PDB file of C-alpha atoms in Angstrom:
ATOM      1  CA  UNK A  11      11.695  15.607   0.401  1.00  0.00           C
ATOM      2  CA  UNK A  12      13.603  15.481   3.775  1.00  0.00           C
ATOM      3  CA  UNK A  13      16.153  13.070   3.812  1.00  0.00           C
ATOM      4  CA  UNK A  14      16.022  10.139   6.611  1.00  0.00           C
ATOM      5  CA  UNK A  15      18.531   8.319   8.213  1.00  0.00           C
ATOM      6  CA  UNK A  16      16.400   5.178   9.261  1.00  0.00           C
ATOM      7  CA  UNK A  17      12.842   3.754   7.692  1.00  0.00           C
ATOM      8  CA  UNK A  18      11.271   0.360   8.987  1.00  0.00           C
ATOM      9  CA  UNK A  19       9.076  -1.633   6.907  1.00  0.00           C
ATOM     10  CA  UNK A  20       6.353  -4.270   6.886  1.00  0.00           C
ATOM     11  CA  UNK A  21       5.814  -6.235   3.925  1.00  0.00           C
ATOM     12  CA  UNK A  22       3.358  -8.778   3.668  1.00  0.00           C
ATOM     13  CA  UNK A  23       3.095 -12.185   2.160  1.00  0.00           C
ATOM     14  CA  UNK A  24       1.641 -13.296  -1.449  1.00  0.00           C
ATOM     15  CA  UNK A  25       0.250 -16.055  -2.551  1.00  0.00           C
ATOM     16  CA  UNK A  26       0.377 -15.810  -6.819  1.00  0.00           C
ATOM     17  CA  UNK A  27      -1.567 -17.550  -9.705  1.00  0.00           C
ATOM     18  CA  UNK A  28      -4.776 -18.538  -7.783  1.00  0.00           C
ATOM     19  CA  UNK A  29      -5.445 -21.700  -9.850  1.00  0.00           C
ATOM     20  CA  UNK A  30      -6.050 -20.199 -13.390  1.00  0.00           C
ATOM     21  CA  UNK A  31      -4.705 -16.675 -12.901  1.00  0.00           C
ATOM     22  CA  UNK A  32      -0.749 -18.103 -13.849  1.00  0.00           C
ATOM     23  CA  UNK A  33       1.861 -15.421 -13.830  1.00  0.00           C
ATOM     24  CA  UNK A  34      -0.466 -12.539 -13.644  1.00  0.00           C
ATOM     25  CA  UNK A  35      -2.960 -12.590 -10.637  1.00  0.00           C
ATOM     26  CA  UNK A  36      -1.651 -12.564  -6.792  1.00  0.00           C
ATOM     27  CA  UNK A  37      -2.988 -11.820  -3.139  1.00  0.00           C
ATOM     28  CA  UNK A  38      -1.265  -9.989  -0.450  1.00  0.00           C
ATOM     29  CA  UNK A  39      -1.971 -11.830   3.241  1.00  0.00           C
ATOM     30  CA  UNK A  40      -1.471 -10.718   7.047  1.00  0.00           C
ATOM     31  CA  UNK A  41       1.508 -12.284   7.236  1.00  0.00           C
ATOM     32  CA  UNK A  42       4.392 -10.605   7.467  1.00  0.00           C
ATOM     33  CA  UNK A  43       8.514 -10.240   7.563  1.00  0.00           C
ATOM     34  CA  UNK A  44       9.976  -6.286   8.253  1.00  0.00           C
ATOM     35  CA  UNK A  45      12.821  -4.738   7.140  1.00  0.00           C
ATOM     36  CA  UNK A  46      14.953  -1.940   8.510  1.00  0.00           C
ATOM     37  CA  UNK A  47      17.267   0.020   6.860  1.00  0.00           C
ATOM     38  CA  UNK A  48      19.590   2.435   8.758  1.00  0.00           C
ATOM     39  CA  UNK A  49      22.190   4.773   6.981  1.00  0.00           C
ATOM     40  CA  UNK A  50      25.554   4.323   7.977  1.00  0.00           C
ATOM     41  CA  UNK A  51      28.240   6.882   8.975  1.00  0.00           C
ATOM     42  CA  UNK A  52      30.699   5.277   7.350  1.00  0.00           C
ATOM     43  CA  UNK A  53      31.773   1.937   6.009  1.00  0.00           C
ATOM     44  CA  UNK A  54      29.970   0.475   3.259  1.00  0.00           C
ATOM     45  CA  UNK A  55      27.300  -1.711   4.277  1.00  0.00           C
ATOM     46  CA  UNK A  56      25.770  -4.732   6.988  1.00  0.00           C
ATOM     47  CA  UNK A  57      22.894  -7.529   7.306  1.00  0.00           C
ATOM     48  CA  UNK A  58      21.571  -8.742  10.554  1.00  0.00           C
ATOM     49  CA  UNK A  59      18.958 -11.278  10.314  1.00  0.00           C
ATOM     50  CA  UNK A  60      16.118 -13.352  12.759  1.00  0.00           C
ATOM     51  CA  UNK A  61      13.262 -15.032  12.945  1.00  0.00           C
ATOM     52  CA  UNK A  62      12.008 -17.904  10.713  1.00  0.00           C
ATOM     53  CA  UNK A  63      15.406 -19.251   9.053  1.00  0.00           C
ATOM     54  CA  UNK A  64      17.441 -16.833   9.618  1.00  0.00           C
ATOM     55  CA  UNK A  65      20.497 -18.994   9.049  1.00  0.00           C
ATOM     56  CA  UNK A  66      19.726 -19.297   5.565  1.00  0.00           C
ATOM     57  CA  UNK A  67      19.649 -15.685   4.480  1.00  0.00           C
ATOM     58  CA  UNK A  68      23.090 -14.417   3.233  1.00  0.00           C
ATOM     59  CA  UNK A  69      24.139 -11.648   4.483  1.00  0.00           C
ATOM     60  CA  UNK A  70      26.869 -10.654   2.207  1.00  0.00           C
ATOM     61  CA  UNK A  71      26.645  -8.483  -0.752  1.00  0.00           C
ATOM     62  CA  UNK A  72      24.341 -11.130  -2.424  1.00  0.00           C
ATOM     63  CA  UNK A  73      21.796 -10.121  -0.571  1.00  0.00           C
ATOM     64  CA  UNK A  74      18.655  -9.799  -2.546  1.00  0.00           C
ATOM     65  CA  UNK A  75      17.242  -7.059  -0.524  1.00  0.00           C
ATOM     66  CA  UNK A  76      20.654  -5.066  -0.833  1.00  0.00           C
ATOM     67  CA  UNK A  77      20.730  -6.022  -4.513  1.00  0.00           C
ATOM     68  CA  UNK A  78      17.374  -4.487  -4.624  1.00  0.00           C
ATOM     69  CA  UNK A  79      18.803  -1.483  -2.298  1.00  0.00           C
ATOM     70  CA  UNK A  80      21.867  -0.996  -4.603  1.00  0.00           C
ATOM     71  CA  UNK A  81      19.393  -0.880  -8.048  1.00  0.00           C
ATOM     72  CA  UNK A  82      17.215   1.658  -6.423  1.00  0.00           C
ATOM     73  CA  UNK A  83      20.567   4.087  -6.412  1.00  0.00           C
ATOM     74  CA  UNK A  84      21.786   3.046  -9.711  1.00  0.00           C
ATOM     75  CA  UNK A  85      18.293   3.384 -11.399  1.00  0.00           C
ATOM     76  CA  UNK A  86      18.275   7.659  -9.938  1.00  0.00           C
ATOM     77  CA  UNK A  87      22.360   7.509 -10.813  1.00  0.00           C
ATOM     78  CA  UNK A  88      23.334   8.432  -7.342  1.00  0.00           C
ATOM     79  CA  UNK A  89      26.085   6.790  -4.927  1.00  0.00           C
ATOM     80  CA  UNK A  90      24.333   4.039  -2.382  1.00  0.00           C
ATOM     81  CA  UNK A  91      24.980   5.494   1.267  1.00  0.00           C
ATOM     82  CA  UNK A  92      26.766   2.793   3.795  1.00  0.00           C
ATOM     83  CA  UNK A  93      23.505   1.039   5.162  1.00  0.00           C
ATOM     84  CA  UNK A  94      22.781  -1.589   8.206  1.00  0.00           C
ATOM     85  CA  UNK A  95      19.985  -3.435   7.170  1.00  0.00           C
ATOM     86  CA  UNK A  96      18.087  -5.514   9.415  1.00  0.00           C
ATOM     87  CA  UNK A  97      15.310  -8.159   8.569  1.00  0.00           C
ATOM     88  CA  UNK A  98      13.266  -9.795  10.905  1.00  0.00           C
ATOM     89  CA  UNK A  99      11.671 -13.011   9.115  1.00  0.00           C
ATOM     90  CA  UNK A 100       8.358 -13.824   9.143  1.00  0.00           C
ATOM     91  CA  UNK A 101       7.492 -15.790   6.280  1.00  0.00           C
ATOM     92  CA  UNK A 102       8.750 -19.343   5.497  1.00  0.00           C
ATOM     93  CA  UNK A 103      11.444 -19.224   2.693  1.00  0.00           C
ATOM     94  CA  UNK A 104      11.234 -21.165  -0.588  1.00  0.00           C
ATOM     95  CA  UNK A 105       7.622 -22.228   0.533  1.00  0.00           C
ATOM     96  CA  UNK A 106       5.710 -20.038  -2.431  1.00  0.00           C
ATOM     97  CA  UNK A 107       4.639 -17.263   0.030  1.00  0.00           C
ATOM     98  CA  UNK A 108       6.737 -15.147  -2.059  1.00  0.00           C
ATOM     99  CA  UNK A 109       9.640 -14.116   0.867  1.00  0.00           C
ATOM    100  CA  UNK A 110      11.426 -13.081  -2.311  1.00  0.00           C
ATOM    101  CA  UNK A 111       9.535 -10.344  -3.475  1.00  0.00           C
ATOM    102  CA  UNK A 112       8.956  -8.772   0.286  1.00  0.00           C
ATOM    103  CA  UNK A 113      12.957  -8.644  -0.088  1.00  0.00           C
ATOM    104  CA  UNK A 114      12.998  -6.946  -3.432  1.00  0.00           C
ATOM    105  CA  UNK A 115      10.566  -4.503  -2.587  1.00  0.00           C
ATOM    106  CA  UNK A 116      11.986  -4.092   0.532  1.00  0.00           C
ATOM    107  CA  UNK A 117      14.833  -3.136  -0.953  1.00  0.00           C
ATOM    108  CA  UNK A 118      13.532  -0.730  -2.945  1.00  0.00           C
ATOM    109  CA  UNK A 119      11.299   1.288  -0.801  1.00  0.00           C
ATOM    110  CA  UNK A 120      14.069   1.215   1.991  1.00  0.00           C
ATOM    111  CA  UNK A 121      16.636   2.922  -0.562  1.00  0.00           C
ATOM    112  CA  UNK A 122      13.724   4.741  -2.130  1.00  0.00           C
ATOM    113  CA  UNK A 123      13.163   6.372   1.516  1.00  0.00           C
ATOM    114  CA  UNK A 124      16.236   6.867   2.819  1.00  0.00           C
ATOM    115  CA  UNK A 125      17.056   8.845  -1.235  1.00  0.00           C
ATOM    116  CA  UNK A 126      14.039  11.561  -0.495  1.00  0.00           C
ATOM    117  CA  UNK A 127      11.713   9.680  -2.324  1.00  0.00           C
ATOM    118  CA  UNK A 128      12.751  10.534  -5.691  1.00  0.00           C
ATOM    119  CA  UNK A 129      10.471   7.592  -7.051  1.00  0.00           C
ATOM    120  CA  UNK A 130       6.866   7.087  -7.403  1.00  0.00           C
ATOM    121  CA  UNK A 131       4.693   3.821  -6.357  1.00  0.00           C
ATOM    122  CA  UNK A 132       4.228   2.867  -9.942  1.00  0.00           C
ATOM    123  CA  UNK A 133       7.656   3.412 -10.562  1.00  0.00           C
ATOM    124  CA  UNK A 134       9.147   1.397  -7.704  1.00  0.00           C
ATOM    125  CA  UNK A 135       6.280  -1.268  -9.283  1.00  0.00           C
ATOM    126  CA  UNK A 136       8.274  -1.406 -12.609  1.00  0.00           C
ATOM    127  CA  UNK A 137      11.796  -1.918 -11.133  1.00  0.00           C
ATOM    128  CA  UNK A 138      10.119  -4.555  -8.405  1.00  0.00           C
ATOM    129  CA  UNK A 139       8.914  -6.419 -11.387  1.00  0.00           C
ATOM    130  CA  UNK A 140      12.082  -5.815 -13.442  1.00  0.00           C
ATOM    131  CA  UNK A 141      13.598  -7.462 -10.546  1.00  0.00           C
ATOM    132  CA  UNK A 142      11.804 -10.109  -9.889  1.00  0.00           C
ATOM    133  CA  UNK A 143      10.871 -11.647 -13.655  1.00  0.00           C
ATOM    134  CA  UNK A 144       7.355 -11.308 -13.401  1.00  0.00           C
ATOM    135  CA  UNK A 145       4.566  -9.395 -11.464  1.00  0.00           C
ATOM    136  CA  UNK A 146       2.348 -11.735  -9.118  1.00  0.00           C
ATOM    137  CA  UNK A 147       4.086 -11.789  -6.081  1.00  0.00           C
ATOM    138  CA  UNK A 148       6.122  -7.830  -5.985  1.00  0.00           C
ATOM    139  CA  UNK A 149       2.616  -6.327  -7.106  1.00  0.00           C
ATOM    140  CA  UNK A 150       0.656  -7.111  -3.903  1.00  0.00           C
ATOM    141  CA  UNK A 151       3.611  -7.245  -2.038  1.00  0.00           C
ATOM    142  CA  UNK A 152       4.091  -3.252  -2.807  1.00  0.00           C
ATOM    143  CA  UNK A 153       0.587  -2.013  -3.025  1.00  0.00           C
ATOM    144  CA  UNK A 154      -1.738  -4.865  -1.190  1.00  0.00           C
ATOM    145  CA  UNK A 155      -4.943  -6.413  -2.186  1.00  0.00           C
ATOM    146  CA  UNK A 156      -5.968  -8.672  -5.195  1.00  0.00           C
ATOM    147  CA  UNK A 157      -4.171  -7.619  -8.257  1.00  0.00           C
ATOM    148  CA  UNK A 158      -4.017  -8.137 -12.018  1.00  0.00           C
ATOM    149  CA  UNK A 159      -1.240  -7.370 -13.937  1.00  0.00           C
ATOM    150  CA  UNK A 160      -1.322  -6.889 -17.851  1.00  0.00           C
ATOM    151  CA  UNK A 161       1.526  -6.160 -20.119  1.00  0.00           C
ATOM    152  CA  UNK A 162       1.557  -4.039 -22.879  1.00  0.00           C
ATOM    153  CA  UNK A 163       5.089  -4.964 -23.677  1.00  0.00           C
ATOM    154  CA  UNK A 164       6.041  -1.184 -23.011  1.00  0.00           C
ATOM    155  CA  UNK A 165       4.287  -0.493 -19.554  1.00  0.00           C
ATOM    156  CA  UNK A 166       1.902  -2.319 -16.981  1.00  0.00           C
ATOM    157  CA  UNK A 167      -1.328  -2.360 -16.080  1.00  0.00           C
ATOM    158  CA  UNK A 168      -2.465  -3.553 -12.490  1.00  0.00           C
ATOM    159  CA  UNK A 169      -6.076  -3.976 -11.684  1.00  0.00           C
ATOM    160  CA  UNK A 170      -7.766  -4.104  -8.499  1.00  0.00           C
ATOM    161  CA  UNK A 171      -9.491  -7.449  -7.916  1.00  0.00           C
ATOM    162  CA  UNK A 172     -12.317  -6.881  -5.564  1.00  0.00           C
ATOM    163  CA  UNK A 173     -12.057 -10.127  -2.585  1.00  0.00           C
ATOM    164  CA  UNK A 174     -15.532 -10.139  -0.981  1.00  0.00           C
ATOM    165  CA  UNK A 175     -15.607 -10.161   2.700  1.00  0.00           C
ATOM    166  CA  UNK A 176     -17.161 -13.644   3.631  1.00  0.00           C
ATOM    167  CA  UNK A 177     -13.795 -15.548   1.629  1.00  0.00           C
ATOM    168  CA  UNK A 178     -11.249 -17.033   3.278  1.00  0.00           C
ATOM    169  CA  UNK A 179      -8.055 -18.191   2.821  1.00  0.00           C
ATOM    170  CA  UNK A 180      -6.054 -20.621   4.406  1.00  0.00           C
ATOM    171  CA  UNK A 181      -2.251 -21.149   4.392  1.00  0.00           C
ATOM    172  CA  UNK A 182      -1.172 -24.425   4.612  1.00  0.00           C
ATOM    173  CA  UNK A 183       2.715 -24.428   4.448  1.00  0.00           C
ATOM    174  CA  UNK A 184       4.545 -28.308   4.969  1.00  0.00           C
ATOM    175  CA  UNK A 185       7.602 -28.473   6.333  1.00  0.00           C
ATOM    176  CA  UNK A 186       9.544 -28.841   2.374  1.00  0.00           C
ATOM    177  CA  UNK A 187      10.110 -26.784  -0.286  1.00  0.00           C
ATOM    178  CA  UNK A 188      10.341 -26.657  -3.816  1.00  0.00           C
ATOM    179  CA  UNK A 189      13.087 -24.651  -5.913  1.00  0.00           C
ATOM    180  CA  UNK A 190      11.369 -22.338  -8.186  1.00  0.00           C
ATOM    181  CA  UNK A 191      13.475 -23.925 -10.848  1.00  0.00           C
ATOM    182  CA  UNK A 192      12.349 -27.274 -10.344  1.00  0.00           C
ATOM    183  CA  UNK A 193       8.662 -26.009 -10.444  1.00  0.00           C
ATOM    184  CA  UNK A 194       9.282 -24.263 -13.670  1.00  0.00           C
ATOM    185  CA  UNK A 195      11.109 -27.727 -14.995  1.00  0.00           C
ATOM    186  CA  UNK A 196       8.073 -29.317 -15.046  1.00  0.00           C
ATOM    187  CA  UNK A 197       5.686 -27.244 -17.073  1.00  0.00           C
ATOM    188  CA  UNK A 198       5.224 -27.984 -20.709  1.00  0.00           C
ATOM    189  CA  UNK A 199       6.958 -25.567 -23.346  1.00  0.00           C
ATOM    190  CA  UNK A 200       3.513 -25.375 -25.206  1.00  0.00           C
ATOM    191  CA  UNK A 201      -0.047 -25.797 -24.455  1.00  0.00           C
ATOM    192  CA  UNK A 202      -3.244 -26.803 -26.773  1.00  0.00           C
ATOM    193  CA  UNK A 203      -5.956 -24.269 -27.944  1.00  0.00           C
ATOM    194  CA  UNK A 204      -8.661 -25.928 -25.630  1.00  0.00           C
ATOM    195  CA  UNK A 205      -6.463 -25.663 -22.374  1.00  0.00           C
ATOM    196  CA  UNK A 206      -5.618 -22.319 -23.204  1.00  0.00           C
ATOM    197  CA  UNK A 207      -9.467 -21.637 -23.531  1.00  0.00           C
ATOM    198  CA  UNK A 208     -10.209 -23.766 -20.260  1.00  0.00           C
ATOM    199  CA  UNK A 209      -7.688 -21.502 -18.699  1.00  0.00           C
ATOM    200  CA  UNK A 210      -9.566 -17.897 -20.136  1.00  0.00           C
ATOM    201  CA  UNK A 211     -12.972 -18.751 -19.224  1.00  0.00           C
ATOM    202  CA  UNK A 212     -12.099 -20.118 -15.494  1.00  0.00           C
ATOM    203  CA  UNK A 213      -9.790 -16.637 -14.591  1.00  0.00           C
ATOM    204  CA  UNK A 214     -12.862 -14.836 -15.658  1.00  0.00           C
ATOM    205  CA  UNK A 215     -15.310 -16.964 -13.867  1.00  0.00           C
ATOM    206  CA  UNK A 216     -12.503 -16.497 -10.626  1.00  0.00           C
ATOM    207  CA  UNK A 217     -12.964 -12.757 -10.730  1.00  0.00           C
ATOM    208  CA  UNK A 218     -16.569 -12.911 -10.606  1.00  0.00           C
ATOM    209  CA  UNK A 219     -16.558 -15.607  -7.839  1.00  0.00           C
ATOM    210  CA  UNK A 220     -13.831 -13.712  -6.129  1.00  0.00           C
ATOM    211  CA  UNK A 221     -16.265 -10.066  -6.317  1.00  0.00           C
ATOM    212  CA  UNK A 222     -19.625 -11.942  -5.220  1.00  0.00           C
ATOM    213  CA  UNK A 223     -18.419 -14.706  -2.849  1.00  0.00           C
ATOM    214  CA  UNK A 224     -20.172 -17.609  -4.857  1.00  0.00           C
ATOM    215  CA  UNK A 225     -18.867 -20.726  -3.514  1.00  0.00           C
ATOM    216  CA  UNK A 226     -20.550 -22.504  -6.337  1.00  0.00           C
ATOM    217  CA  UNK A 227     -18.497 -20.342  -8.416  1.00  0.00           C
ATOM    218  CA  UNK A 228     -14.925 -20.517  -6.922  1.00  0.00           C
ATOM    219  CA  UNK A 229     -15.419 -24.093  -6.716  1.00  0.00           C
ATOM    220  CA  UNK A 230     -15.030 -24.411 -10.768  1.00  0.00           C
ATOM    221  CA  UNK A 231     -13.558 -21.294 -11.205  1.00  0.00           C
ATOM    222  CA  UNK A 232      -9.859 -22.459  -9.239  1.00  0.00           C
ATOM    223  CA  UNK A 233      -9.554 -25.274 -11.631  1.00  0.00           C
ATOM    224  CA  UNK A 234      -6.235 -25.079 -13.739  1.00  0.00           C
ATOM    225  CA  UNK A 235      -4.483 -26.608 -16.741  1.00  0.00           C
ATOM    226  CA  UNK A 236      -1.575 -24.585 -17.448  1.00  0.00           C
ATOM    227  CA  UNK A 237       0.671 -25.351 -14.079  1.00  0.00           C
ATOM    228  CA  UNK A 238      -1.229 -26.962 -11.459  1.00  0.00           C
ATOM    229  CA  UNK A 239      -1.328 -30.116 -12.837  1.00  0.00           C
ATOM    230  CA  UNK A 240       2.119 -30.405 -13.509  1.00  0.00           C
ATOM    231  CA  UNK A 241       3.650 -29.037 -10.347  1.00  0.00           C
ATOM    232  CA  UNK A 242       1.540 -31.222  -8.256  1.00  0.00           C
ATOM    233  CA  UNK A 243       3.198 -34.786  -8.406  1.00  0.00           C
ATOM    234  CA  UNK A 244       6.168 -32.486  -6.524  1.00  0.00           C
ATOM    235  CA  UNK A 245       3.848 -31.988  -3.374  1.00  0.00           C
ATOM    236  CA  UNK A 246       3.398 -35.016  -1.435  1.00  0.00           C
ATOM    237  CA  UNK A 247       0.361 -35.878  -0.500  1.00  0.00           C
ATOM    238  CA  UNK A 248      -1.762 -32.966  -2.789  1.00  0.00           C
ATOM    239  CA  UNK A 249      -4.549 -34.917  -4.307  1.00  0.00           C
ATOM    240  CA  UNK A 250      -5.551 -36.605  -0.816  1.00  0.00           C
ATOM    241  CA  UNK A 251      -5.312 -33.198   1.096  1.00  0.00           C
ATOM    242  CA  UNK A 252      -7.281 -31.333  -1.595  1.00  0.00           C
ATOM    243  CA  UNK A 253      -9.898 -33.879  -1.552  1.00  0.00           C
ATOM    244  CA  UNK A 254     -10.037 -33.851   2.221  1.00  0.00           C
ATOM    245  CA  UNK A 255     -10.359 -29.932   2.496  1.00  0.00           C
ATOM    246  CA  UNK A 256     -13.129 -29.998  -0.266  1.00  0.00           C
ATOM    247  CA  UNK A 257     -14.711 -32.785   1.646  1.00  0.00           C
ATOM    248  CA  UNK A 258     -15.195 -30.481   4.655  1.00  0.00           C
ATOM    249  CA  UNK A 259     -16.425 -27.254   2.934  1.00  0.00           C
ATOM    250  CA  UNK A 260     -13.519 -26.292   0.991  1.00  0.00           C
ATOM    251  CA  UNK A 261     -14.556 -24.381  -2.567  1.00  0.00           C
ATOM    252  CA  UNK A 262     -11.161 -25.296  -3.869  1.00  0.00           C
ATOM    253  CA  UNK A 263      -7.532 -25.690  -3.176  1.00  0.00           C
ATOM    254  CA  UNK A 264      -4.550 -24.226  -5.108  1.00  0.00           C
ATOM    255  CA  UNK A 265      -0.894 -24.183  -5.071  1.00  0.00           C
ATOM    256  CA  UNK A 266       0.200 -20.799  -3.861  1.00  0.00           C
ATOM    257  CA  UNK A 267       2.988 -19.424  -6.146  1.00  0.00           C
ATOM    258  CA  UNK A 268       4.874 -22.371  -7.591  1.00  0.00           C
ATOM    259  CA  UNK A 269       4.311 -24.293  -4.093  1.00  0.00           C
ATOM    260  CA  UNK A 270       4.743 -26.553  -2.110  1.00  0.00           C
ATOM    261  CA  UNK A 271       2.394 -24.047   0.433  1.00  0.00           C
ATOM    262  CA  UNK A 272      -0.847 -24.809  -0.825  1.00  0.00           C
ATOM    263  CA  UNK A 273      -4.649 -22.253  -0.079  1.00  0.00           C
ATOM    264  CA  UNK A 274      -7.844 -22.845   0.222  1.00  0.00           C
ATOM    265  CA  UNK A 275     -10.768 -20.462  -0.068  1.00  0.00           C
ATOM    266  CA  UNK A 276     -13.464 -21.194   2.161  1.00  0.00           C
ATOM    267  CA  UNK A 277     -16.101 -18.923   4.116  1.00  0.00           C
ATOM    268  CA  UNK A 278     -15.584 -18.438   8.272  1.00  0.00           C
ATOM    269  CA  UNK A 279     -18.144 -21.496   8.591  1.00  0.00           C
ATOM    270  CA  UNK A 280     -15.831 -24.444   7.433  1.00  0.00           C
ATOM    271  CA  UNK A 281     -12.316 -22.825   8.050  1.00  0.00           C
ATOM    272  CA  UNK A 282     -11.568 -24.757  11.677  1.00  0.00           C
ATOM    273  CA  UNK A 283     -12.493 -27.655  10.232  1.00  0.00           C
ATOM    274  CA  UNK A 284     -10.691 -27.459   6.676  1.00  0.00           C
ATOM    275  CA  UNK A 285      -7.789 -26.491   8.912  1.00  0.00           C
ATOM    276  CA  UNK A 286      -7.708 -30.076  10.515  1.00  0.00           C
ATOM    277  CA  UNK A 287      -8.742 -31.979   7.980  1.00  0.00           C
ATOM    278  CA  UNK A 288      -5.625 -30.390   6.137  1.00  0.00           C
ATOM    279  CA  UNK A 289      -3.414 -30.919   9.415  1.00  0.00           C
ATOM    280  CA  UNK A 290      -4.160 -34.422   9.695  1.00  0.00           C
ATOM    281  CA  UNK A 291      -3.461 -35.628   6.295  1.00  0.00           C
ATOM    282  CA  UNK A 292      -0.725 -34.433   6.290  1.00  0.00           C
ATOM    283  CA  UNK A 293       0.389 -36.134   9.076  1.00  0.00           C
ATOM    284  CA  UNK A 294      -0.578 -39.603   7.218  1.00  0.00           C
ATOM    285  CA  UNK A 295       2.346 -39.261   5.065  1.00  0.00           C
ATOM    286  CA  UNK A 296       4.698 -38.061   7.834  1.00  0.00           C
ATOM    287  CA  UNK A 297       4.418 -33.753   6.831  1.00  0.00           C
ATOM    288  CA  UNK A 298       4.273 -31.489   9.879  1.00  0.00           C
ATOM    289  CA  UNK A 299       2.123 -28.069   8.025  1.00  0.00           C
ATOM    290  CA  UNK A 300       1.169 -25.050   9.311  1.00  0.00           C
ATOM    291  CA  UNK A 301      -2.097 -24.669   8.775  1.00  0.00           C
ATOM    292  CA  UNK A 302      -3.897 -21.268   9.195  1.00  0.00           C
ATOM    293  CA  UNK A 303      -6.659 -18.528   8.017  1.00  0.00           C
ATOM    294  CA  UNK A 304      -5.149 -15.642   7.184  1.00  0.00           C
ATOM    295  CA  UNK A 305      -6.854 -12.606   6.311  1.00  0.00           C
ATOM    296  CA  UNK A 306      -6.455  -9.740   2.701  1.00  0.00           C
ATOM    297  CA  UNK A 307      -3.802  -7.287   3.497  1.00  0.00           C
ATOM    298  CA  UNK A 308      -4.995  -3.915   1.961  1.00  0.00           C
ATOM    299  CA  UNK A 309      -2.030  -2.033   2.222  1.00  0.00           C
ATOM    300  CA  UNK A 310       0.999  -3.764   1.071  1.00  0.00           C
ATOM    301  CA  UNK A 311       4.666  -2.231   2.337  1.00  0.00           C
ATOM    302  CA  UNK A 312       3.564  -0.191   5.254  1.00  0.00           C
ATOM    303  CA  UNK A 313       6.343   2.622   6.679  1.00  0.00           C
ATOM    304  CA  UNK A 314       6.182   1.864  10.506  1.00  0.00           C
ATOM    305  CA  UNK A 315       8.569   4.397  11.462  1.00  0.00           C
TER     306      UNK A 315
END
């Protein structure tokens, strides 16, 4: 493959687990931070950020995008060229819109380009995941859609969850966060045979509500025992705004990734008015959110030059 000296990326937002689907399912949305990466002459390497927090992004050599760069290189044992890399932020940070796997796998598909290419999709999959600890968020990030991921211990499989056309989701992303640590702090070290069996039969009841569009369905079907119960006493306010989005025409309400954003499915019908209802709940116990429907993203990374 021809060798190029500068690739810019779009990478879309996730929202992982779904209610029941913990660790393992995730969504890609139209939402969206890009990356470019430009090969240096010389030197060794820069980071330029903007947008949404930029301040907060390092820019040294810490950079999870460059780390992600730098393991591309090391995985095809060849020397990283100097790079500038330049993000432009478009996706809340530490908000559970998964901001950290758009950087890992814009890392890797930056180096991946600017190298010839010498790696597949699947392959860049495994070393996102690698990365990252677990596949929900770097899956849909890469390669778009509603996907499945299942372990064999040796290799991955990812499955295509078909999202029928009339669901919508809605972002609705307060103005805290939650360390991903702190979310994991809270979960229990084991879990009883009957949530475990609660937690089988509602992921398979969300894939079927997810393929037809029954509201009836979704509206058990996002019910959770394995996380969602735990994680919630850290988002202020969650049992009040999930009861008034329900109220309204909501089929459910989950915490997206390990939080605090939380999304609702709904159909076009009900979204304006789940969107205020969530709004000004919120505002009752003093939360600015930005509320909004977003749409599937297909593609995942997309090359825009």
């Amino acid at each position: 493959m021809p060798v190029v000296s500068c690739v810019i990326l779009s990478i879309p937002a996730t929202s992982a687990n779904l209610g029941p689907g913990f660790d393992c399912i995730g969504v890609a949305l139209t939402l969206y931070s890009k990356f470019k990466f430009t090969r240096l002459e010389s030197g060794n390497f820069s980071i330029t950020v903007k947008g949404l927090e930029a301040k907060r992004v390092k820019t040294d050599s810490s950079n999870l995008s460059y780390q992600a760069f730098i393991k591309l290189y090391k995985h095809i044992q060849q020397k990283p060229p100097p790079v500038n890399i330049e993000i432009t932020l478009g996706i809340p940070l530490a908000r559970g819109l998964g901001s950290s796997a758009t950087a890992i796998v814009g890392g890797l598909v930056g180096a991946n380009e600017l190298a010839g290419k010498p790696l597949n999709q699947f392959q860049l999959m495994e070393l996102a995941i690698a990365i990252e600890g677990h596949p929900d968020n770097v899956v849909p990030a890469l390669i778009g859609g509603c996907r499945l991921a299942v372990t064999s211990q040796t290799s991955w499989t990812i499955c295509d969850v078909p999202w029928h056309k009339s669901i919508i989701p809605i972002v609705a992303i307060p103005d805290f966060e939650i360390s991903t640590e702190d979310a994991r702090k809270v979960l229990p070290t084991q879990v009883s045979r009957a949530d475990t069996i609660f937690n089988t039969a509602h992921l398979g009841l969300l894939l079927r509500g997810l393929a037809t569009g029954r509201g009836d369905w979704l509206k058990t079907a996002l019910q959770d025992k394995l996380h969602q119960p735990y994680r919630k006493q850290l988002i202020t306010g969650y049992d009040t705004v999930n009861s008034a989005a329900i109220d309204v025409g909501a089929y459910g309400m989950v915490i997206s990734g390990a939080g605090p954003t939380l999304l609702a499915l709904t159909d076009m019908e009900h979204s304006a008015d789940i969107v205020a209802a969530i709004t000004a709940t919120w505002q009752q116990y003093g939360i600015i959110a930005s509320v909004q429907p977003l749409s599937i993203d297909q593609q995942g990374v997309k090359i825009i030059s």
